[in-house]
Tab-separated table of C-alpha atoms and ligand atoms in Angstrom:
chain	number	residue	atom	x	y	z
A	1	MET	CA	5.617	268.294	109.275
A	2	SER	CA	6.719	269.701	105.924
A	3	SER	CA	10.131	268.020	106.205
A	4	ASP	CA	8.260	264.707	106.587
A	5	LEU	CA	6.709	265.316	103.187
A	6	PHE	CA	10.122	266.042	101.674
A	7	ASP	CA	11.427	262.788	103.149
A	8	LYS	CA	8.464	260.862	101.745
A	9	VAL	CA	9.080	262.113	98.217
A	10	LYS	CA	12.791	261.415	98.549
A	11	SER	CA	12.173	257.841	99.622
A	12	ILE	CA	9.846	257.346	96.630
A	13	ILE	CA	12.580	258.624	94.338
A	14	GLN	CA	14.944	256.168	95.962
A	15	GLU	CA	12.491	253.316	95.423
A	16	ILE	CA	12.084	254.256	91.748
A	17	GLU	CA	15.831	254.291	91.245
A	18	ASP	CA	16.261	250.945	92.924
A	19	THR	CA	13.797	249.127	90.705
A	20	LYS	CA	15.452	246.452	88.546
A	21	PRO	CA	14.167	245.316	85.177
A	22	GLY	CA	11.963	242.288	85.655
A	23	VAL	CA	9.219	240.267	84.042
A	24	ALA	CA	6.156	241.839	82.450
A	25	GLU	CA	4.082	241.583	85.624
A	26	GLU	CA	6.666	243.517	87.628
A	27	LEU	CA	6.742	246.191	84.990
A	28	GLU	CA	2.969	246.559	85.180
A	29	GLN	CA	3.139	246.780	88.992
A	30	PHE	CA	5.728	249.539	88.629
A	31	ARG	CA	3.431	251.418	86.244
A	32	LEU	CA	0.409	251.124	88.554
A	33	ARG	CA	2.387	252.228	91.613
A	34	PHE	CA	4.138	255.265	90.186
A	35	LEU	CA	2.226	256.262	87.015
A	36	GLY	CA	-1.297	254.857	87.161
A	37	THR	CA	-4.392	256.921	87.980
A	38	LYS	CA	-4.042	255.897	91.649
A	39	ASN	CA	-0.280	256.322	91.815
A	40	ILE	CA	1.425	257.177	95.104
A	41	ILE	CA	2.975	260.424	93.836
A	42	LYS	CA	-0.343	262.140	93.090
A	43	PRO	CA	-1.480	262.621	96.729
A	44	LEU	CA	1.936	264.043	97.586
A	45	MET	CA	1.519	266.623	94.860
A	46	ALA	CA	-1.768	267.656	96.521
A	47	GLU	CA	0.094	268.094	99.810
A	48	ILE	CA	1.760	271.165	98.345
A	49	ARG	CA	-0.914	273.358	99.937
A	50	ASN	CA	0.355	272.329	103.387
A	51	ILE	CA	3.916	273.386	102.540
A	52	PRO	CA	5.040	276.830	103.775
A	53	ASN	CA	5.285	279.338	100.943
A	54	GLU	CA	9.074	279.646	101.021
A	55	SER	CA	9.445	275.868	100.439
A	56	LYS	CA	6.625	275.374	97.904
A	57	LYS	CA	8.908	275.767	94.893
A	58	ALA	CA	11.506	273.282	96.100
A	59	TYR	CA	8.800	270.803	97.081
A	60	GLY	CA	7.066	271.094	93.690
A	61	GLN	CA	10.354	270.498	91.905
A	62	LEU	CA	11.072	267.433	94.021
A	63	VAL	CA	7.679	265.890	93.321
A	64	ASN	CA	8.102	266.593	89.599
A	65	GLN	CA	11.480	264.974	89.738
A	66	ALA	CA	9.876	261.823	91.181
A	67	LYS	CA	7.276	261.813	88.403
A	68	GLN	CA	9.847	262.280	85.631
A	69	LYS	CA	12.123	259.648	87.084
A	70	ALA	CA	9.243	257.175	87.183
A	71	GLU	CA	8.393	257.914	83.537
A	72	ALA	CA	11.969	257.635	82.367
A	73	ILE	CA	12.665	254.403	84.198
A	74	PHE	CA	9.374	252.891	83.060
A	75	GLU	CA	10.268	253.602	79.415
A	76	LYS	CA	13.679	252.097	79.908
A	77	LEU	CA	12.363	248.938	81.608
A	78	LYS	CA	9.692	248.550	78.964
A	79	ALA	CA	12.207	248.736	76.141
A	80	GLU	CA	14.422	246.175	77.849
A	81	SER	CA	11.584	243.736	78.406
A	82	GLU	CA	10.440	244.007	74.781
A	83	GLN	CA	13.945	243.361	73.606
A	84	ALA	CA	14.119	240.247	75.811
A	85	ALA	CA	10.812	239.029	74.340
A	86	ASP	CA	12.212	239.521	70.824
A	87	GLN	CA	15.211	237.415	71.708
A	88	THR	CA	13.028	234.554	72.879
A	89	GLY	CA	11.345	234.694	69.495
A	90	GLY	CA	7.993	236.211	70.316
A	91	GLU	CA	5.978	238.539	72.429
A	92	GLY	CA	6.418	236.591	75.629
A	93	LEU	CA	3.824	234.009	76.576
A	94	ASP	CA	1.377	233.102	73.796
A	95	LEU	CA	-1.509	231.134	75.263
A	96	THR	CA	-2.858	230.269	71.812
A	97	MET	CA	0.224	228.167	70.974
A	98	PRO	CA	-0.354	224.405	70.803
A	99	PRO	CA	1.335	222.573	73.695
A	100	TYR	CA	4.475	220.534	73.299
A	101	PRO	CA	3.367	217.221	71.766
A	102	GLN	CA	2.987	214.435	74.308
A	103	GLU	CA	4.704	211.435	72.757
A	104	LEU	CA	2.407	208.481	73.227
A	105	GLY	CA	3.961	205.068	73.027
A	106	SER	CA	2.624	202.448	70.654
A	107	ARG	CA	2.272	198.709	70.847
A	108	HIS	CA	5.209	196.530	69.943
A	109	PRO	CA	4.611	194.732	66.608
A	110	VAL	CA	4.983	191.372	68.373
A	111	SER	CA	2.269	192.390	70.857
A	112	ILE	CA	0.005	193.564	68.040
A	113	VAL	CA	0.197	190.220	66.236
A	114	MET	CA	0.022	188.236	69.476
A	115	ASN	CA	-3.094	190.124	70.632
A	116	ARG	CA	-4.728	189.537	67.271
A	117	ILE	CA	-4.148	185.789	67.494
A	118	VAL	CA	-5.367	185.646	71.092
A	119	SER	CA	-8.540	187.610	70.338
A	120	ILE	CA	-9.430	185.263	67.451
A	121	PHE	CA	-9.408	182.333	69.873
A	122	GLU	CA	-11.158	184.302	72.617
A	123	ARG	CA	-14.069	184.807	70.229
A	124	ILE	CA	-14.618	181.030	70.105
A	125	GLY	CA	-14.454	180.473	73.825
A	126	PHE	CA	-10.753	180.092	74.676
A	127	SER	CA	-9.548	181.974	77.741
A	128	VAL	CA	-6.069	183.345	78.296
A	129	ALA	CA	-3.643	181.471	80.551
A	130	GLU	CA	-0.314	183.043	81.409
A	131	GLU	CA	2.487	181.249	83.178
A	132	ARG	CA	6.064	181.592	84.397
A	133	GLU	CA	9.057	181.910	82.076
A	134	ILE	CA	11.401	180.210	84.557
A	135	GLU	CA	9.986	176.709	84.519
A	136	ASP	CA	10.932	173.432	86.093
A	137	ASP	CA	12.118	170.488	84.075
A	138	TRP	CA	8.981	168.480	84.798
A	139	HIS	CA	6.467	170.984	83.372
A	140	ASN	CA	8.598	171.892	80.359
A	141	PHE	CA	9.791	168.401	79.384
A	142	THR	CA	8.979	165.378	81.526
A	143	ALA	CA	5.224	165.920	81.883
A	144	MET	CA	5.153	166.692	78.185
A	145	ASN	CA	6.285	163.148	77.442
A	146	THR	CA	9.885	164.197	76.918
A	147	PRO	CA	11.785	162.439	79.718
A	148	GLU	CA	15.441	162.973	80.424
A	149	ASP	CA	17.651	161.491	77.692
A	150	HIS	CA	14.768	161.683	75.219
A	151	PRO	CA	16.333	162.639	71.886
A	152	ALA	CA	13.583	165.210	71.297
A	153	ARG	CA	15.156	167.394	73.987
A	154	ASP	CA	17.908	168.095	71.487
A	155	MET	CA	15.378	169.856	69.255
A	156	GLN	CA	15.197	172.598	71.868
A	157	ASP	CA	18.615	173.712	73.093
A	158	THR	CA	17.932	174.912	76.560
A	159	TYR	CA	19.062	177.568	79.021
A	160	TYR	CA	19.340	175.879	82.383
A	161	ILE	CA	19.477	178.060	85.484
A	162	LYS	CA	23.048	178.091	86.800
A	163	ASP	CA	23.998	175.097	88.955
A	164	SER	CA	20.638	173.489	88.385
A	165	ILE	CA	19.183	171.041	85.947
A	166	GLU	CA	15.858	171.436	87.723
A	167	TYR	CA	15.023	174.952	86.537
A	168	LEU	CA	15.268	176.378	83.054
A	169	LEU	CA	13.943	179.123	80.807
A	170	ARG	CA	10.930	177.525	79.160
A	171	THR	CA	11.692	176.398	75.637
A	172	HIS	CA	8.070	176.508	74.510
A	173	THR	CA	4.670	177.618	75.792
A	174	SER	CA	3.681	173.930	75.904
A	175	SER	CA	4.786	174.116	79.557
A	176	VAL	CA	1.543	176.035	80.149
A	177	GLN	CA	-0.336	172.896	79.055
A	178	SER	CA	1.026	170.843	81.947
A	179	ARG	CA	0.577	173.764	84.373
A	180	VAL	CA	-3.091	174.112	83.444
A	181	MET	CA	-3.832	170.382	83.208
A	182	THR	CA	-2.499	169.783	86.718
A	183	THR	CA	-4.521	172.624	88.239
A	184	GLN	CA	-7.785	172.644	86.255
A	185	LYS	CA	-10.359	170.008	85.463
A	186	PRO	CA	-11.705	169.455	81.943
A	187	PRO	CA	-13.302	170.982	80.022
A	188	ILE	CA	-10.155	173.043	79.425
A	189	ARG	CA	-10.013	175.592	76.651
A	190	ILE	CA	-7.027	177.930	76.966
A	191	ILE	CA	-4.854	180.114	74.819
A	192	ALA	CA	-1.403	180.908	76.257
A	193	PRO	CA	0.725	183.716	74.809
A	194	GLY	CA	4.238	184.324	76.053
A	195	ARG	CA	7.980	184.492	75.661
A	196	VAL	CA	10.179	181.434	75.249
A	197	TYR	CA	13.942	180.906	75.123
A	198	ARG	CA	16.290	178.655	73.240
A	199	ASN	CA	20.041	178.527	73.157
A	200	GLU	CA	20.297	179.475	69.513
A	201	THR	CA	22.819	181.523	67.598
A	202	ILE	CA	21.285	184.901	66.860
A	203	SER	CA	20.834	185.639	63.174
A	204	ALA	CA	18.405	187.409	60.861
A	205	ARG	CA	16.098	184.375	61.035
A	206	SER	CA	16.435	183.069	64.579
A	207	HIS	CA	16.871	184.473	68.065
A	208	CYS	CA	17.481	183.101	71.545
A	209	GLN	CA	14.212	184.658	72.714
A	210	PHE	CA	10.931	184.728	70.868
A	211	HIS	CA	7.196	184.469	71.435
A	212	GLN	CA	4.652	181.721	71.019
A	213	VAL	CA	0.932	181.282	71.403
A	214	GLU	CA	-0.173	177.902	72.697
A	215	GLY	CA	-3.674	176.474	72.498
A	216	LEU	CA	-5.185	173.563	74.413
A	217	TYR	CA	-8.629	172.033	74.313
A	218	ILE	CA	-9.508	169.034	76.524
A	219	ASP	CA	-12.973	167.594	76.896
A	220	GLU	CA	-14.923	164.399	76.294
A	221	GLY	CA	-14.978	163.375	72.670
A	222	VAL	CA	-12.670	166.033	71.193
A	223	SER	CA	-11.521	164.827	67.771
A	224	PHE	CA	-8.922	165.584	65.130
A	225	ALA	CA	-11.769	167.053	63.034
A	226	ASP	CA	-12.467	169.567	65.839
A	227	MET	CA	-8.837	170.592	65.722
A	228	LYS	CA	-8.801	171.001	61.967
A	229	GLN	CA	-11.953	173.129	61.995
A	230	THR	CA	-10.664	175.285	64.857
A	231	LEU	CA	-7.376	175.906	63.057
A	232	LEU	CA	-9.110	176.604	59.746
A	233	ASN	CA	-11.282	179.151	61.527
A	234	PHE	CA	-8.128	180.748	62.902
A	235	ALA	CA	-6.361	180.856	59.531
A	236	GLN	CA	-9.392	182.470	57.889
A	237	ALA	CA	-9.749	185.085	60.614
A	238	MET	CA	-6.029	185.819	60.501
A	239	TYR	CA	-5.279	185.689	56.767
A	240	GLY	CA	-8.661	186.141	55.080
A	241	PRO	CA	-11.657	183.919	54.255
A	242	ASP	CA	-10.067	182.494	51.103
A	243	ILE	CA	-6.896	181.160	52.756
A	244	LYS	CA	-6.104	177.499	52.164
A	245	ILE	CA	-4.563	175.299	54.844
A	246	ARG	CA	-2.952	171.868	54.833
A	247	LEU	CA	-1.944	169.562	57.681
A	248	ARG	CA	1.303	167.675	57.168
A	249	PRO	CA	2.185	164.683	59.375
A	250	SER	CA	4.899	165.578	61.844
A	251	TYR	CA	6.324	164.561	65.200
A	252	PHE	CA	6.080	166.097	68.671
A	253	PRO	CA	6.594	164.009	71.832
A	254	PHE	CA	3.429	165.418	73.459
A	255	THR	CA	0.953	164.905	70.612
A	256	GLU	CA	-0.124	161.806	68.712
A	257	PRO	CA	-0.837	162.068	65.890
A	258	SER	CA	1.087	165.285	65.267
A	259	ALA	CA	0.914	167.657	62.354
A	260	GLU	CA	2.267	170.881	61.024
A	261	MET	CA	-0.137	173.366	59.519
A	262	ASP	CA	0.801	175.287	56.403
A	263	VAL	CA	-1.126	178.117	54.793
A	264	TYR	CA	-1.034	178.698	51.064
A	265	TRP	CA	0.930	181.879	50.631
A	266	GLY	CA	1.188	181.752	46.843
A	267	LEU	CA	4.099	182.195	44.518
A	268	GLU	CA	3.378	185.617	43.119
A	269	ASN	CA	6.821	187.109	43.534
A	270	GLU	CA	10.396	186.381	44.405
A	271	ILE	CA	9.889	186.932	48.151
A	272	ASP	CA	7.001	184.430	48.167
A	273	TYR	CA	9.281	182.008	46.382
A	274	ARG	CA	11.996	182.469	48.952
A	275	ILE	CA	9.862	182.275	52.147
A	276	THR	CA	7.909	179.248	50.907
A	277	LYS	CA	11.022	177.548	49.528
A	278	GLY	CA	9.373	177.396	46.136
A	279	THR	CA	6.337	175.402	47.261
A	280	GLY	CA	3.876	178.254	47.874
A	281	TRP	CA	3.111	176.726	51.294
A	282	LEU	CA	4.206	178.337	54.520
A	283	GLU	CA	4.458	176.559	57.860
A	284	ILE	CA	2.548	178.414	60.581
A	285	LEU	CA	2.164	176.067	63.553
A	286	GLY	CA	2.617	172.655	65.128
A	287	CYS	CA	-0.361	170.748	66.446
A	288	GLY	CA	-1.806	167.355	67.294
A	289	MET	CA	-3.988	165.296	69.582
A	290	VAL	CA	-2.694	165.448	73.162
A	291	ASP	CA	-0.738	162.241	73.808
A	292	PRO	CA	-2.507	159.981	76.382
A	293	ASN	CA	0.782	159.834	78.306
A	294	VAL	CA	0.600	163.604	78.833
A	295	LEU	CA	-2.971	163.362	80.129
A	296	GLU	CA	-1.907	160.584	82.479
A	297	ASN	CA	1.114	162.558	83.711
A	298	CYS	CA	-1.281	165.364	84.599
A	299	LYS	CA	-3.810	163.033	86.261
A	300	ILE	CA	-6.462	163.364	83.574
A	301	ASP	CA	-8.154	160.100	82.572
A	302	PRO	CA	-7.230	159.414	78.913
A	303	ASP	CA	-10.081	156.917	78.576
A	304	LYS	CA	-12.581	159.633	79.363
A	305	TYR	CA	-10.964	162.744	77.905
A	306	SER	CA	-9.186	163.654	74.725
A	307	GLY	CA	-7.994	166.928	73.300
A	308	PHE	CA	-5.844	168.810	70.895
A	309	ALA	CA	-3.025	171.300	71.283
A	310	PHE	CA	-1.222	173.654	68.987
A	311	GLY	CA	1.644	176.102	69.220
A	312	MET	CA	2.794	178.839	66.905
A	313	GLY	CA	5.624	181.340	66.735
A	314	ILE	CA	4.738	185.030	66.662
A	315	GLU	CA	7.817	186.697	65.223
A	316	ARG	CA	7.587	184.787	61.942
A	317	GLN	CA	3.988	185.887	61.491
A	318	ALA	CA	4.822	189.476	62.462
A	319	MET	CA	7.671	189.481	59.923
A	320	LEU	CA	5.228	188.342	57.262
A	321	ALA	CA	2.540	190.830	58.287
A	322	TYR	CA	4.931	193.798	58.190
A	323	ASN	CA	7.351	192.524	55.564
A	324	LEU	CA	10.350	192.680	57.886
A	325	PRO	CA	13.680	191.204	56.833
A	326	ASP	CA	15.323	190.597	60.236
A	327	ILE	CA	14.027	189.111	63.510
A	328	ARG	CA	16.606	191.077	65.506
A	329	LEU	CA	14.666	194.310	64.842
A	330	PHE	CA	12.075	193.165	67.395
A	331	PHE	CA	14.544	193.117	70.269
A	332	GLU	CA	16.674	196.206	69.679
A	333	ASN	CA	14.248	198.703	71.267
A	334	ASP	CA	14.973	201.266	68.578
A	335	VAL	CA	12.176	203.865	68.715
A	336	ARG	CA	12.688	204.715	65.046
A	337	PHE	CA	11.589	201.161	64.308
A	338	LEU	CA	8.950	200.836	67.021
A	339	LYS	CA	7.121	204.123	66.378
A	340	GLN	CA	6.141	202.924	62.900
A	341	PHE	CA	3.577	200.513	64.329
A	342	LYS	CA	0.195	201.813	65.362
A	343	ALA	CA	-2.574	199.600	66.615
A	344	SER	CA	-5.580	199.978	68.849
A	345	MET	CA	-5.069	196.640	70.554
B	401	LIG	N1	5.778	173.238	71.402
B	401	LIG	C1	5.957	172.998	69.993
B	401	LIG	C2	7.159	173.821	69.520
B	401	LIG	O1	7.585	174.709	70.220
B	401	LIG	C3	4.737	173.376	69.192
B	401	LIG	C4	3.540	172.520	69.503
B	401	LIG	C5	2.631	172.899	70.485
B	401	LIG	C6	3.305	171.345	68.797
B	401	LIG	C7	1.533	172.109	70.758
B	401	LIG	C8	2.204	170.569	69.037
B	401	LIG	C9	1.325	170.940	70.012
B	401	LIG	O2	7.689	173.585	68.455
């Protein structure tokens, strides 16, 4: 009976000696088990009254030894854990610290400008149409009144899909016009943002991939005046109510008459002089009345319906909006560049 008690105390001493330094919680568990008010040594001390007189002294010493060991080891473990906390630069876990910042992405500048343009047209009743980037020859060229061997094809150096002259990377978003006109009935009022490709040498001013926004409006009795007013409304929403526009006669195979729209950028400084080539006017988009041949190609009766279309490049406008010197910046995916743009849409 009394030797059982000796063994119990000895095994506690063993347990104390075996304890390895650990995290703060383990240290606290150690304290509660061996030193706290309900520690496991205390009841063994009380057992001394059941020990025969001749062994009482030895038993008392053994229990004291357990207590002192526990105290000594606790002090040692505590010091070690505090030292470790110092090395990690603080007092362990600080729940009041702000969390690591969650890096939120931001919109690409091309998307910001593209979304702005689209939303201006959405406000006046245009709806978004999105289409494929790998297009067939018919939708990109032939339906758009640009048959094979038409010299206007040379204006848009093209990436054909390998071993095929049937499929290509669309050279303009005008391909969305023929897609929509062959699947929808007038009235048609769409705005089509997207990426286009041309086999161009990459430089600060041009790239083999870029973005356009296309617009198309087909209904009975749509006139050139409707187009001009729609585009003026766009220019004012985009560049401010005082912006001036002009329509210059131009040529596109799929519109007749065709025009290019300039906005008056001014000649206030050297950059203005350079980007407007000294005229103050800056070309923003191509436009015109949809050629009757295009309507016919898409099975829309040109005697009943008429319409206008326009197409504009995004990168140029984004470069103007953010004063950027080089179109290649848009396609390099450099976060140091991209994180500078913040927009809610
Ligand atoms: N698709 C023409 C281009 O890429 C722009 C355009 C669109 C012109 C619609 C007129 C009408 O240059």
